[in-house]
Coordinates of C-alpha atoms in Angstrom, one line a residue:
Chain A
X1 CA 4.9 120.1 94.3
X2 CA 2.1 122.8 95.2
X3 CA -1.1 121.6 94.8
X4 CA -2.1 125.8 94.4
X5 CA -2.3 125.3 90.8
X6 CA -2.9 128.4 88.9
X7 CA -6.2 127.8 87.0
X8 CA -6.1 127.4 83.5
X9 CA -5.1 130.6 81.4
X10 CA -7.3 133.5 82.5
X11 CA -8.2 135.4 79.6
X12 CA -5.6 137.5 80.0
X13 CA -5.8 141.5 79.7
X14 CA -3.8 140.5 76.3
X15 CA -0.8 142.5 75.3
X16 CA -2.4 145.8 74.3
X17 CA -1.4 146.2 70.5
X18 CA 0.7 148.6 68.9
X19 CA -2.4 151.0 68.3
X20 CA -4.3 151.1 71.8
X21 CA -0.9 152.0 73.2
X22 CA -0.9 155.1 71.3
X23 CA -4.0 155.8 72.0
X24 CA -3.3 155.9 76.0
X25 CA -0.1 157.7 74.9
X26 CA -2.4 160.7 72.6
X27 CA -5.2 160.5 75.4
X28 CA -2.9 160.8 77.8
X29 CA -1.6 164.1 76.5
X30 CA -4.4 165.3 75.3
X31 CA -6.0 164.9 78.7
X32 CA -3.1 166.6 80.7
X33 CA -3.2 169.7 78.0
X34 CA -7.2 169.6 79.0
X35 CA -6.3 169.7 83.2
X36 CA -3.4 172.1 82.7
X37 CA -5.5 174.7 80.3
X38 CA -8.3 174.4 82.6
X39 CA -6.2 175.4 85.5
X40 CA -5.1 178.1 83.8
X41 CA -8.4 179.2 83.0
X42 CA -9.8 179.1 86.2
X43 CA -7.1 181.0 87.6
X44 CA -7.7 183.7 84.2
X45 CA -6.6 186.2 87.0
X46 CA -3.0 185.1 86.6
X47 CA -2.6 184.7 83.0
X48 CA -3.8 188.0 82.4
X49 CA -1.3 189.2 85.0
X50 CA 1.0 187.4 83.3
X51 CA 0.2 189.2 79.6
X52 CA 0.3 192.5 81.6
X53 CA 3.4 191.3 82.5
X54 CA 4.5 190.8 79.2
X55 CA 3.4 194.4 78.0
X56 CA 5.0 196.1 80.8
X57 CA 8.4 194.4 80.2
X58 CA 8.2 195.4 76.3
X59 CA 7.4 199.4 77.2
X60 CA 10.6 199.3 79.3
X61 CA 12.5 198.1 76.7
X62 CA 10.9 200.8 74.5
X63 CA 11.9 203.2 77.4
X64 CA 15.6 202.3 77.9
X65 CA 15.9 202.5 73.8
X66 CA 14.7 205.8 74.3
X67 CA 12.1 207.8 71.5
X68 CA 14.6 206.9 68.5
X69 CA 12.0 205.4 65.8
X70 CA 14.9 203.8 63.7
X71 CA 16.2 201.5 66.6
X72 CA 13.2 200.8 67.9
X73 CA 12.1 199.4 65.0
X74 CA 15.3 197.7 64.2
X75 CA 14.9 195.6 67.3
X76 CA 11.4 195.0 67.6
X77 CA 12.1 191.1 67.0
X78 CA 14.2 191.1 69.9
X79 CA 12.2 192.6 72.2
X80 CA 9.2 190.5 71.0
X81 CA 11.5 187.6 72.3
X82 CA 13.1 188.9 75.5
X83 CA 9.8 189.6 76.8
X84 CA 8.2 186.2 75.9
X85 CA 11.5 184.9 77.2
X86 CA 11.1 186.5 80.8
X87 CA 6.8 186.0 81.3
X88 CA 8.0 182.3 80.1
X89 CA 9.8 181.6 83.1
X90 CA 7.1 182.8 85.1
X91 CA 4.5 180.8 83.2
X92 CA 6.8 177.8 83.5
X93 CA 7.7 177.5 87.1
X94 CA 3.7 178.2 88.0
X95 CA 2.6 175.0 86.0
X96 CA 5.0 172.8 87.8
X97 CA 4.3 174.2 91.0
X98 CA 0.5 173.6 90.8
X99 CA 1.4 170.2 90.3
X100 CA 4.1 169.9 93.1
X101 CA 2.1 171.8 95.5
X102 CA -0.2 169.2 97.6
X103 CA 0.9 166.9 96.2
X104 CA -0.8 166.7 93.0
X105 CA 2.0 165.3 90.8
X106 CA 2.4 161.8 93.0
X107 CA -1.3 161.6 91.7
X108 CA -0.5 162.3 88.3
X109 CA 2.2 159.7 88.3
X110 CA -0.1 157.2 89.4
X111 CA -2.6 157.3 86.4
X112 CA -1.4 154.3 84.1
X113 CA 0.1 156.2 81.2
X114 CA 3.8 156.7 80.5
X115 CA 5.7 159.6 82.2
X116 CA 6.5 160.8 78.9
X117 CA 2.5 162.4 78.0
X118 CA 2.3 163.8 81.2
X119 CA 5.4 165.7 80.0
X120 CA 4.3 166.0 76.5
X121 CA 1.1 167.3 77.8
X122 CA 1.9 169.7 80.1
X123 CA 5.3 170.9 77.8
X124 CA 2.1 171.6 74.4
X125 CA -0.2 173.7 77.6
X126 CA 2.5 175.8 78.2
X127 CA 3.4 176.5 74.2
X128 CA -0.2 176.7 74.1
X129 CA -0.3 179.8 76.7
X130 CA 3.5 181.1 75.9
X131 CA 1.5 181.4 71.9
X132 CA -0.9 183.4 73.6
X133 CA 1.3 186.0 75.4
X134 CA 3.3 186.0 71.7
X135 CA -0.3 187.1 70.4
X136 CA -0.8 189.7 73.0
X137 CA 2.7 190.9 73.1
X138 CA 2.9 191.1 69.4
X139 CA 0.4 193.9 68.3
X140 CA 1.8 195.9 71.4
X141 CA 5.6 195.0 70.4
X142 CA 4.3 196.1 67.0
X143 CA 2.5 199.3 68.1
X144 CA 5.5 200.8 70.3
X145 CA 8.1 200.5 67.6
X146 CA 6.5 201.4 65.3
X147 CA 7.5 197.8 63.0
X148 CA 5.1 196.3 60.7
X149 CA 4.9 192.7 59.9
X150 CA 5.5 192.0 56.2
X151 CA 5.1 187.8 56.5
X152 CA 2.7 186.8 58.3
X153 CA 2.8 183.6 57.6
X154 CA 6.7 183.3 58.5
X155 CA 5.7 185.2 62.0
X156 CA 3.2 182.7 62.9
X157 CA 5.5 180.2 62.3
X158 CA 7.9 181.6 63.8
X159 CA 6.0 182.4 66.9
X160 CA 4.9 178.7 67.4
X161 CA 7.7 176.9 66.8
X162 CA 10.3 179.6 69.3
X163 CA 7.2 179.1 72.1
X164 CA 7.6 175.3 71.6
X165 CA 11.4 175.8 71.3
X166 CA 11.1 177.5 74.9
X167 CA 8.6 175.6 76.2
X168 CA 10.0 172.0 75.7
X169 CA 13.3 172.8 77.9
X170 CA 11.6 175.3 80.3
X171 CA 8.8 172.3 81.5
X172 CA 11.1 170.2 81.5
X173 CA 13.7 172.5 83.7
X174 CA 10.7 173.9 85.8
X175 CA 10.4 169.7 86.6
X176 CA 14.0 169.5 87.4
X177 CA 13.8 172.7 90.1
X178 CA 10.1 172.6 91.7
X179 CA 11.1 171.4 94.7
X180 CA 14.7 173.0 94.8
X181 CA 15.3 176.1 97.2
X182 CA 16.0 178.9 95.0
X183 CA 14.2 177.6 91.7
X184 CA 12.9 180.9 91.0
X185 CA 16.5 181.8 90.3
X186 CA 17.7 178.5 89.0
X187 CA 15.0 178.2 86.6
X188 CA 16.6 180.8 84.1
X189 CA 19.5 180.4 84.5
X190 CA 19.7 176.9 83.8
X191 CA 16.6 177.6 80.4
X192 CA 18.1 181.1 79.2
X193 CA 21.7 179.7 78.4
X194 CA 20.2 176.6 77.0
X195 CA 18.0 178.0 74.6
X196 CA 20.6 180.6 73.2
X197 CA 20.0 179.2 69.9
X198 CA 16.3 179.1 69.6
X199 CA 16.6 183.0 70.8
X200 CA 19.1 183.6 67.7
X201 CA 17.2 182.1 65.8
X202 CA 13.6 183.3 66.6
X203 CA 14.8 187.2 66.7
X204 CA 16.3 186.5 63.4
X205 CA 13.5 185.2 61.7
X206 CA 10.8 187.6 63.7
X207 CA 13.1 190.4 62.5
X208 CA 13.2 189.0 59.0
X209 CA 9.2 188.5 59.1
X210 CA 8.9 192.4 60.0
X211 CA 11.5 193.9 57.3
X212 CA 11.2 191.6 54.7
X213 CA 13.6 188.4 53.4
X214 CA 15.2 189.7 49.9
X215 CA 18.2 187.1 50.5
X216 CA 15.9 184.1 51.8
X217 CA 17.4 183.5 54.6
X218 CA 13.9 182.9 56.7
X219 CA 14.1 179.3 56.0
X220 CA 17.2 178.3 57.6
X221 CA 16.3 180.1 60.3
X222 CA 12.9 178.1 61.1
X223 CA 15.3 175.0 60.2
X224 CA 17.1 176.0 63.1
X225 CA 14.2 176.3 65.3
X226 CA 12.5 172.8 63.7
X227 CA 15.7 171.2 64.9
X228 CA 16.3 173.1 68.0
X229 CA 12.2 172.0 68.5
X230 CA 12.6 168.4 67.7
X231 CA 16.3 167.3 69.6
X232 CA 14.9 169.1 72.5
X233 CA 11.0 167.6 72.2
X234 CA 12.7 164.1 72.0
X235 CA 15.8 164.4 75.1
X236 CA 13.0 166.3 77.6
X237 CA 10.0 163.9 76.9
X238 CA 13.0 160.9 76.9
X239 CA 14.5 162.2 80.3
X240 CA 11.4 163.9 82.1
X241 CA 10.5 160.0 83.8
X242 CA 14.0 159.9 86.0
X243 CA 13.2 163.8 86.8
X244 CA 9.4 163.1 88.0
X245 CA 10.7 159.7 90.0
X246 CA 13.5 161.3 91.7
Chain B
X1 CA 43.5 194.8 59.4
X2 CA 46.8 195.1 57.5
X3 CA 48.7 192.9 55.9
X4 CA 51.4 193.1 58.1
X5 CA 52.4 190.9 61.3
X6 CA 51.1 191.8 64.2
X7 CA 53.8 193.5 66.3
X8 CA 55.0 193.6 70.1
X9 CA 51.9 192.3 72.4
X10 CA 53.5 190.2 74.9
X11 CA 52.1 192.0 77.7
X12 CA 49.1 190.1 76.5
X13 CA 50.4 186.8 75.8
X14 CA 52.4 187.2 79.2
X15 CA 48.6 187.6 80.7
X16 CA 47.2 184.6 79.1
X17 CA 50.2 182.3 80.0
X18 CA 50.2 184.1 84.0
X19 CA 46.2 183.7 84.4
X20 CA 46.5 180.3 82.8
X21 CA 48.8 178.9 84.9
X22 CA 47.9 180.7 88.3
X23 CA 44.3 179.5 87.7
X24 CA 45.1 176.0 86.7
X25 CA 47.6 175.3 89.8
X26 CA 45.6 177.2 92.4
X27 CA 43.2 174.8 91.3
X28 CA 45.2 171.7 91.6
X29 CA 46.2 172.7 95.2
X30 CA 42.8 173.1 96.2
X31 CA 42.1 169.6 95.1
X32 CA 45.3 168.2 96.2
X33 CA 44.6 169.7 100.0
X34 CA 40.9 168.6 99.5
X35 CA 41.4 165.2 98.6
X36 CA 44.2 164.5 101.3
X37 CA 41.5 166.1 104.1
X38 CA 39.5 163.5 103.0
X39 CA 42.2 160.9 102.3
X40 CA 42.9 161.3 106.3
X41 CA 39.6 161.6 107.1
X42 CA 38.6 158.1 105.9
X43 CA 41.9 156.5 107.1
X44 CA 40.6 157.4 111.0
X45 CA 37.0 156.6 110.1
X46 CA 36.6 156.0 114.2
X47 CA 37.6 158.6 114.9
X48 CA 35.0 160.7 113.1
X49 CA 32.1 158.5 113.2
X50 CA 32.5 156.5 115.9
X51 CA 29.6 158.0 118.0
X52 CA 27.6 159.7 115.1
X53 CA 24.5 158.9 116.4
X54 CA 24.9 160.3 120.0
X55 CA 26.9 163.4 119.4
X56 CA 24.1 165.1 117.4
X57 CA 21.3 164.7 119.8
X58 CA 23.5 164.9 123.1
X59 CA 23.9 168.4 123.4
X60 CA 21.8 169.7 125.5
X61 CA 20.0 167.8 128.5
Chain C
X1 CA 47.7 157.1 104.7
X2 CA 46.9 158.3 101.2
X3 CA 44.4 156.4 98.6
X4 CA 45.7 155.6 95.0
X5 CA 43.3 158.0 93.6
X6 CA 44.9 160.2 95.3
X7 CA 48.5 159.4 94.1
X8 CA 47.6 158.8 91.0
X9 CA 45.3 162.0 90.8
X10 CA 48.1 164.0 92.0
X11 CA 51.3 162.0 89.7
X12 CA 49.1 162.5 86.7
X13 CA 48.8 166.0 87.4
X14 CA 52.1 166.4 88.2
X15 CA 53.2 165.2 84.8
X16 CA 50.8 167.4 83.3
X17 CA 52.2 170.3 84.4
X18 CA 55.8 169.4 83.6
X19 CA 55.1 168.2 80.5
X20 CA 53.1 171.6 79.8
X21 CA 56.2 173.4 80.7
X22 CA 58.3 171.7 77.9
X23 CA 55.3 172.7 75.8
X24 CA 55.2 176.4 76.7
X25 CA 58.6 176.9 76.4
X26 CA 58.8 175.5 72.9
X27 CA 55.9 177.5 72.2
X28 CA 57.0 180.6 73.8
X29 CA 60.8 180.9 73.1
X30 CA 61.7 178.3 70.5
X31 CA 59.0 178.4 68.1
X32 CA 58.4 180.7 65.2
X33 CA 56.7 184.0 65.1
X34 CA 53.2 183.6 63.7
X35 CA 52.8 184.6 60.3
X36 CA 50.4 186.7 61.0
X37 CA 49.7 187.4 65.1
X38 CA 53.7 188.1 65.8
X39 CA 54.5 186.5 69.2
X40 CA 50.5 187.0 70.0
X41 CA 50.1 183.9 67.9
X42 CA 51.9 182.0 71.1
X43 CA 48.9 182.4 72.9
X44 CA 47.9 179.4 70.6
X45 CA 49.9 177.1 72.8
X46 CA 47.8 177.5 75.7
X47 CA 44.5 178.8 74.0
X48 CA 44.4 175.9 71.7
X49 CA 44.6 173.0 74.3
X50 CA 42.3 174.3 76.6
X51 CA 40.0 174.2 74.2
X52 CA 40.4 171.2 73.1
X53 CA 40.5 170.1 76.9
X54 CA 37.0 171.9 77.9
X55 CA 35.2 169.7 75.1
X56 CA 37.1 166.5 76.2
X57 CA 35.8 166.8 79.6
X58 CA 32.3 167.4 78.9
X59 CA 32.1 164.9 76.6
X60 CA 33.5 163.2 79.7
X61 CA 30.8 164.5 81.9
X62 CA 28.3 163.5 79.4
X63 CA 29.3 159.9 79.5
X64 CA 29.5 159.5 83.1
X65 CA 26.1 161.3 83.3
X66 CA 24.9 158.4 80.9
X67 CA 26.5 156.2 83.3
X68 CA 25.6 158.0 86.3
X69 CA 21.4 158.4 85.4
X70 CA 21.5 154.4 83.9
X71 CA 23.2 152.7 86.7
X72 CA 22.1 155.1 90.3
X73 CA 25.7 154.9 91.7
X74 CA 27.5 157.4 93.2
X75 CA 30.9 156.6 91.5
X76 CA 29.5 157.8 88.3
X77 CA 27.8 161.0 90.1
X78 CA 31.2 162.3 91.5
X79 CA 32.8 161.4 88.0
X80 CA 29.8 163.5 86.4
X81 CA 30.4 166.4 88.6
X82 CA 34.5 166.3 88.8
X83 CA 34.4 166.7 85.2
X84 CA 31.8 169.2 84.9
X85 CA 34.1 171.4 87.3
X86 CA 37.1 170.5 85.7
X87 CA 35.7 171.4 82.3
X88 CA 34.0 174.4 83.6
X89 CA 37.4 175.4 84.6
X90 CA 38.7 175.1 81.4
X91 CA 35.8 177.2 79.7
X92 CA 36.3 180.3 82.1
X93 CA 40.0 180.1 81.3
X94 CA 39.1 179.8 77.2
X95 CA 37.2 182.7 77.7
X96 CA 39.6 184.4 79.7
X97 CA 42.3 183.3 77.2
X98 CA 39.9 184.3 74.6
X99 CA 39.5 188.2 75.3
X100 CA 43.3 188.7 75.6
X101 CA 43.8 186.8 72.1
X102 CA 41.2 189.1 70.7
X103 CA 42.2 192.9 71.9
X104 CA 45.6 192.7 70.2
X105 CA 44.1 191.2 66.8
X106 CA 40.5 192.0 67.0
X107 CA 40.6 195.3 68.6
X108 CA 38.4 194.5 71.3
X109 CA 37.9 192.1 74.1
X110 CA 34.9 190.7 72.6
X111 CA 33.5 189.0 69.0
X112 CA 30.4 187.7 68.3
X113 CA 33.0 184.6 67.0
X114 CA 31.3 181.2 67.4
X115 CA 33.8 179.8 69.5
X116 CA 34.1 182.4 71.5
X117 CA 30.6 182.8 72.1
X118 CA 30.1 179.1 72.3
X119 CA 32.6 179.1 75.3
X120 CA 30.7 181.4 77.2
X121 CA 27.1 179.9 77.1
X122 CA 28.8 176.9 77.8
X123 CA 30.7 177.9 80.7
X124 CA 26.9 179.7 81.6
X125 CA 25.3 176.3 81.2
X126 CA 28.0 174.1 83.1
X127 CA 29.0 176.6 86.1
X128 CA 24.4 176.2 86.7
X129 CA 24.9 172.5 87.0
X130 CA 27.7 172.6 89.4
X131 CA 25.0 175.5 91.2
X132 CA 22.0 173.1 90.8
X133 CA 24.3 170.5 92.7
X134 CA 24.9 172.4 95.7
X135 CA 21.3 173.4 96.1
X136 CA 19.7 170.1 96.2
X137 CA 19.9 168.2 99.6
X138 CA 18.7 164.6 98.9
X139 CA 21.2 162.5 97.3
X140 CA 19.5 160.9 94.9
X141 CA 17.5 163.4 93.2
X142 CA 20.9 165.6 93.6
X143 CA 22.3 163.0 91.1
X144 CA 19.7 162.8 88.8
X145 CA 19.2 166.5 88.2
X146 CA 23.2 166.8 88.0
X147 CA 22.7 164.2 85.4
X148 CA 19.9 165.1 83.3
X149 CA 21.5 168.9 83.4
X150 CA 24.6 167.9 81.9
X151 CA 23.1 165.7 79.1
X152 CA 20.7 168.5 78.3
X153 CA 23.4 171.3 78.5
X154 CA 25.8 169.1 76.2
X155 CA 23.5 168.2 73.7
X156 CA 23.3 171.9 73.5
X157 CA 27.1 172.5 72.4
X158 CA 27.0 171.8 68.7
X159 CA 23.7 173.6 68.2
X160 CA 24.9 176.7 70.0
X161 CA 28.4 176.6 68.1
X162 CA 26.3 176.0 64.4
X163 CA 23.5 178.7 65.3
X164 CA 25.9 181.7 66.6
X165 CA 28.0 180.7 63.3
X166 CA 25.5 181.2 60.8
X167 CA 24.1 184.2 63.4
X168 CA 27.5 186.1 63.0
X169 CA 28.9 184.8 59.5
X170 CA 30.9 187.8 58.9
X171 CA 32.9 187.1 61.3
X172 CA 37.1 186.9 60.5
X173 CA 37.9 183.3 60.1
X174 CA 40.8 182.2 62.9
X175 CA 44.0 182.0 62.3
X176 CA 44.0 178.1 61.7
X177 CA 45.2 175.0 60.2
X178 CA 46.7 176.4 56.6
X179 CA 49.2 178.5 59.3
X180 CA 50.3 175.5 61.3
X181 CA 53.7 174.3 60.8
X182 CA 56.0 171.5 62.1
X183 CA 57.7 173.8 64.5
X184 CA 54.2 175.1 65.9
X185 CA 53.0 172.1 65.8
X186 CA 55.2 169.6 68.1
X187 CA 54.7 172.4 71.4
X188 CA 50.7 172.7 70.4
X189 CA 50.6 168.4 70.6
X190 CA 52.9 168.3 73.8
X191 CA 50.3 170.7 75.6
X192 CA 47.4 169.1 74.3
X193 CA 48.9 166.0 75.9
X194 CA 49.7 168.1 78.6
X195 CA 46.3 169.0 78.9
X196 CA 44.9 165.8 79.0
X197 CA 47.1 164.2 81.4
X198 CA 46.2 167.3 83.7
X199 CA 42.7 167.5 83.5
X200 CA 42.6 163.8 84.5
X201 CA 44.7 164.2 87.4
X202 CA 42.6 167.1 88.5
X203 CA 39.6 164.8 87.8
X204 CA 40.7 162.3 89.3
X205 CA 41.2 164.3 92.8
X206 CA 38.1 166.1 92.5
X207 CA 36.1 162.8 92.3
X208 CA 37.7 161.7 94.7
X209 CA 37.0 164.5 97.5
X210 CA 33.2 164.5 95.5
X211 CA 33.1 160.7 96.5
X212 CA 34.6 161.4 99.9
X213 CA 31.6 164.2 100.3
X214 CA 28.8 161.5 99.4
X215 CA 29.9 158.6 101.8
X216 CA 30.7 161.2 104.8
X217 CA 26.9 162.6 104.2
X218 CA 25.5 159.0 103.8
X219 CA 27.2 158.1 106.7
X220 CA 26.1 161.3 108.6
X221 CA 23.0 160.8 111.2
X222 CA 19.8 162.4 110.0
X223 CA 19.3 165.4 111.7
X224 CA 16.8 166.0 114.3
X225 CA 12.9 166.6 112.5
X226 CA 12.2 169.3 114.5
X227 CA 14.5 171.9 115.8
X228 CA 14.4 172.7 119.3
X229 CA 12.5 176.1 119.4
X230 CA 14.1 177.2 122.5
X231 CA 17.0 178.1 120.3
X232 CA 15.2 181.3 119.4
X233 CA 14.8 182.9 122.4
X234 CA 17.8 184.9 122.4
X235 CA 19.3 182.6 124.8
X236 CA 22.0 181.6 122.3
X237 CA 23.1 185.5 122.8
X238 CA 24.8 185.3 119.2
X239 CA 25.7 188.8 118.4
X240 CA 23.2 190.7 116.0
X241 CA 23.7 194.0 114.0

């Protein structure tokens, strides 16, 4: 037979356990939200374009309603989400096309951690900046019709858990078109159908937060969003690896 | 809405079955002249690809 | 020379559409009046099955998607996308269907009723897929993002149909099961078996021409890397303006 005998049993790099894998999973993420925040602060320029952005599109909202008080106020919820919902795509597409531009993302795939936290990672960045806009466009949103927010406990939950309900599909869409022709316009139209019930369901519980819940019906709502979060945080993180390797 | 039946309105039911049915086999004869283009072209597959490689670049000298 | 998809495509669709003109015309001239709709209530026949037959195929298209992202071949892409379009098909017509079956009983062309609104994010959702598709060059990625888009969009249909019920819960329950009858029943079963037999015909043909599309392309010569830039001088003389 071959006398190129493998020597004895190297001392293996043994089967990393249960726990250290989760650990390269967590510092994996963590370490993606780290690059991808720092990005965005070094390019502050942009995100506070992007918050103007935000503002601008919620005073022409407030402009085609026209000065009537009542509506205004009726709808604040709405607008809230239709302008987080348009800067989102924005936000969205620019994150995946730092990382498709020269070629940065072949490098990311390279480092020796599962597809899956590089997804995760960037997918809690962008909550983390679409949270932001929510807290800029808020007190404007609030100040232009003239709404006040009753529970602020349900809007903050509300806020985080509609920007991770957009967030989750949109990185994972923005993925999907980054290096299609025409992904500015793919982009939301493929997100803004898809998310239809995270929209319902954020309006209706920002709108609830602002005039009060007397027939409790905040909780289903965030229900709503919690599942609409978690099916869509599991299929995107489960399906981003054949997007990336494609 | 009353109680009562719902009366006349075929002009719209007349609509749903005409759109229905003009959509569905306008359809089917796109796919049916689709699929026989391709049907033919894959039963003369030399005729179409015999010099595939030549034809694109030959063009101009 | 003709392929046995292609027979069989077009013989199953053939039968489909005879079979759905036994069902209309039970539906339309021998079956009752609806109890409450009048002879609007035969829009059912065709309504009803479509319905029914826009689901069917995207849970179709979901499968073969499955199939399609699991295994890389192409006979699973085509099937993904022939019954996306065939399903797709099907919603525009629900939502055409839809509209007319709501002016005469609703008053308007449009509810905020879950199916109805279901249908039309859907038929948003699916028609982008079949977009996506045509935008992406390279054949592999075109398959996986035609894929992933439709398991994504169809995981979406229950939620959208739950949350724009509980959204919109005063709206006017449907005419529905309580009102069926024998007599409306037997044309309602014939055209969802009409349907059925149909939309697999059709599937069948447009996975086939989808199939046809993919070997032609693979068997197409790359094209030249870069394009002669004589072309631009004007030389061409192609007509401008």
């Amino acid at each position: 037979m071959s006398e190129v005998e493998v020597p004895a049993p190297l001392p293996r790099p043994a089967q990393p356990g249960l726990g250290s894998v989760l650990v390269g999973v967590f510092g994996g993420v963590l370490a993606v939200i780290r690059k991808d925040l720092l990005v965005e602060w070094r390019a502050r320029a942009q995100v506070v374009a992007l918050l103007g952005f935000a503002v601008v599109v919620l005073l022409l909202f407030s402009f085609a309603v026209g000065p009537d008080s009542m509506a205004l106020a009726r709808h604040a919820g709405g607008y809230l989400w239709l302008a987080l919902l348009l800067s989102s795509t924005l936000l969205l597409a620019r994150s995946m096309q730092n990382e498709v531009e020269s070629g940065a993302l072949e490098g990311l795939l390279l480092v020796p951690v599962p597809a899956a936290s590089i997804f995760y990672g960037k997918a809690l960045a962008n909550t983390v900046l679409l949270v932001l806009v929510a807290l800029v466009a808020l007190p404007v949103d609030l100040a232009i019709t003239g709404a006040a927010i009753v529970s602020p406990g349900v809007a903050v939950a509300v806020v985080v858990l509609g920007a991770a309900g957009v967030a989750a599909p949109g990185t994972f869409y923005a993925a999907l078109t980054a290096r299609v022709a025409g992904r500015q316009l793919l982009l939301p139209l493929l997100l803004f159908p898809l998310i239809v019930p995270a929209l319902l369901g954020a309006v209706k519980a920002t709108t609830l937060a602002m005039t009060g819940d007397p027939m409790g019906q905040v909780p289903s709502w965030l229900t709503l969003l919690l599942a609409f979060d978690l099916i869509y945080w599991s299929l995107c993180g489960l399906l981003f690896e054949k997007v990336v390797e494609a | 809405m009353g109680q009562g039946m719902i009366q006349g309105g075929w002009g719209y039911v007349i609509a749903v079955y005409g759109i229905s049915w003009g959509v569905m086999l306008g359809y089917a004869v796109m796919l049916l002249a689709q699929a026989r283009e391709s049907a033919l072209a894959r039963a003369l597959p030399e005729a179409s690809a015999a010099s595939p490689a030549s034809s694109h670049k030959g063009r101009a000298p | 020379m003709t392929s046995r998809s292609y027979v069989a495509g077009a013989a199953l669709s053939a039968i489909g559409f005879a079979l759905l003109v036994v069902a209309h015309y039970l539906g339309l001239f021998v079956a009752p009046r609806e109890a409450m709709m009048g002879d609007v209530g035969r829009i059912l026949y065709v309504h009803v099955p479509t319905a029914w037959g826009a689901l069917l195929f995207y849970l179709g298209a979901f499968v073969a998607a499955i199939g399609s992202l699991w295994s890389g071949r192409r006979g699973w892409d085509a099937a993904t996308t022939a019954m996306v379009e065939v399903g797709t098909v099907m919603t525009f017509l629900l939502l055409v269907q839809g509209s007319l079956w709501a002016r005469p009983t609703w008053g308007t062309y449009w509810t905020w009723d879950p199916r109805l609104t279901t249908s039309a994010v859907l038929a948003a959702a699916f028609g982008v897929v079949l977009l996506l598709r045509r935008l992406i060059d390279q054949p592999a990625r075109r398959a996986t993002a035609t894929a992933v888009a439709t398991i994504v969009a169809f995981v979406d249909v229950p939620i959208v149909y739950f949350s724009v019920k509980w959204w919109n819960s005063l709206h006017q329950p449907v005419s529905s099961r309580q009102t069926i009858d024998s007599p409306m029943m037997q044309p309602l079963l014939i055209a969802a078996v009409a349907v059925l037999l149909l939309g697999i015909g059709l599937s069948v043909l447009r996975w086939r021409v989808e199939l046809a599309r993919l070997l032609a392309e693979e068997a197409a010569p790359d094209l030249p890397d870069a394009p002669a830039p004589l072309d631009l001088s004007g030389a061409s003389g192609a007509p401008r303006g």
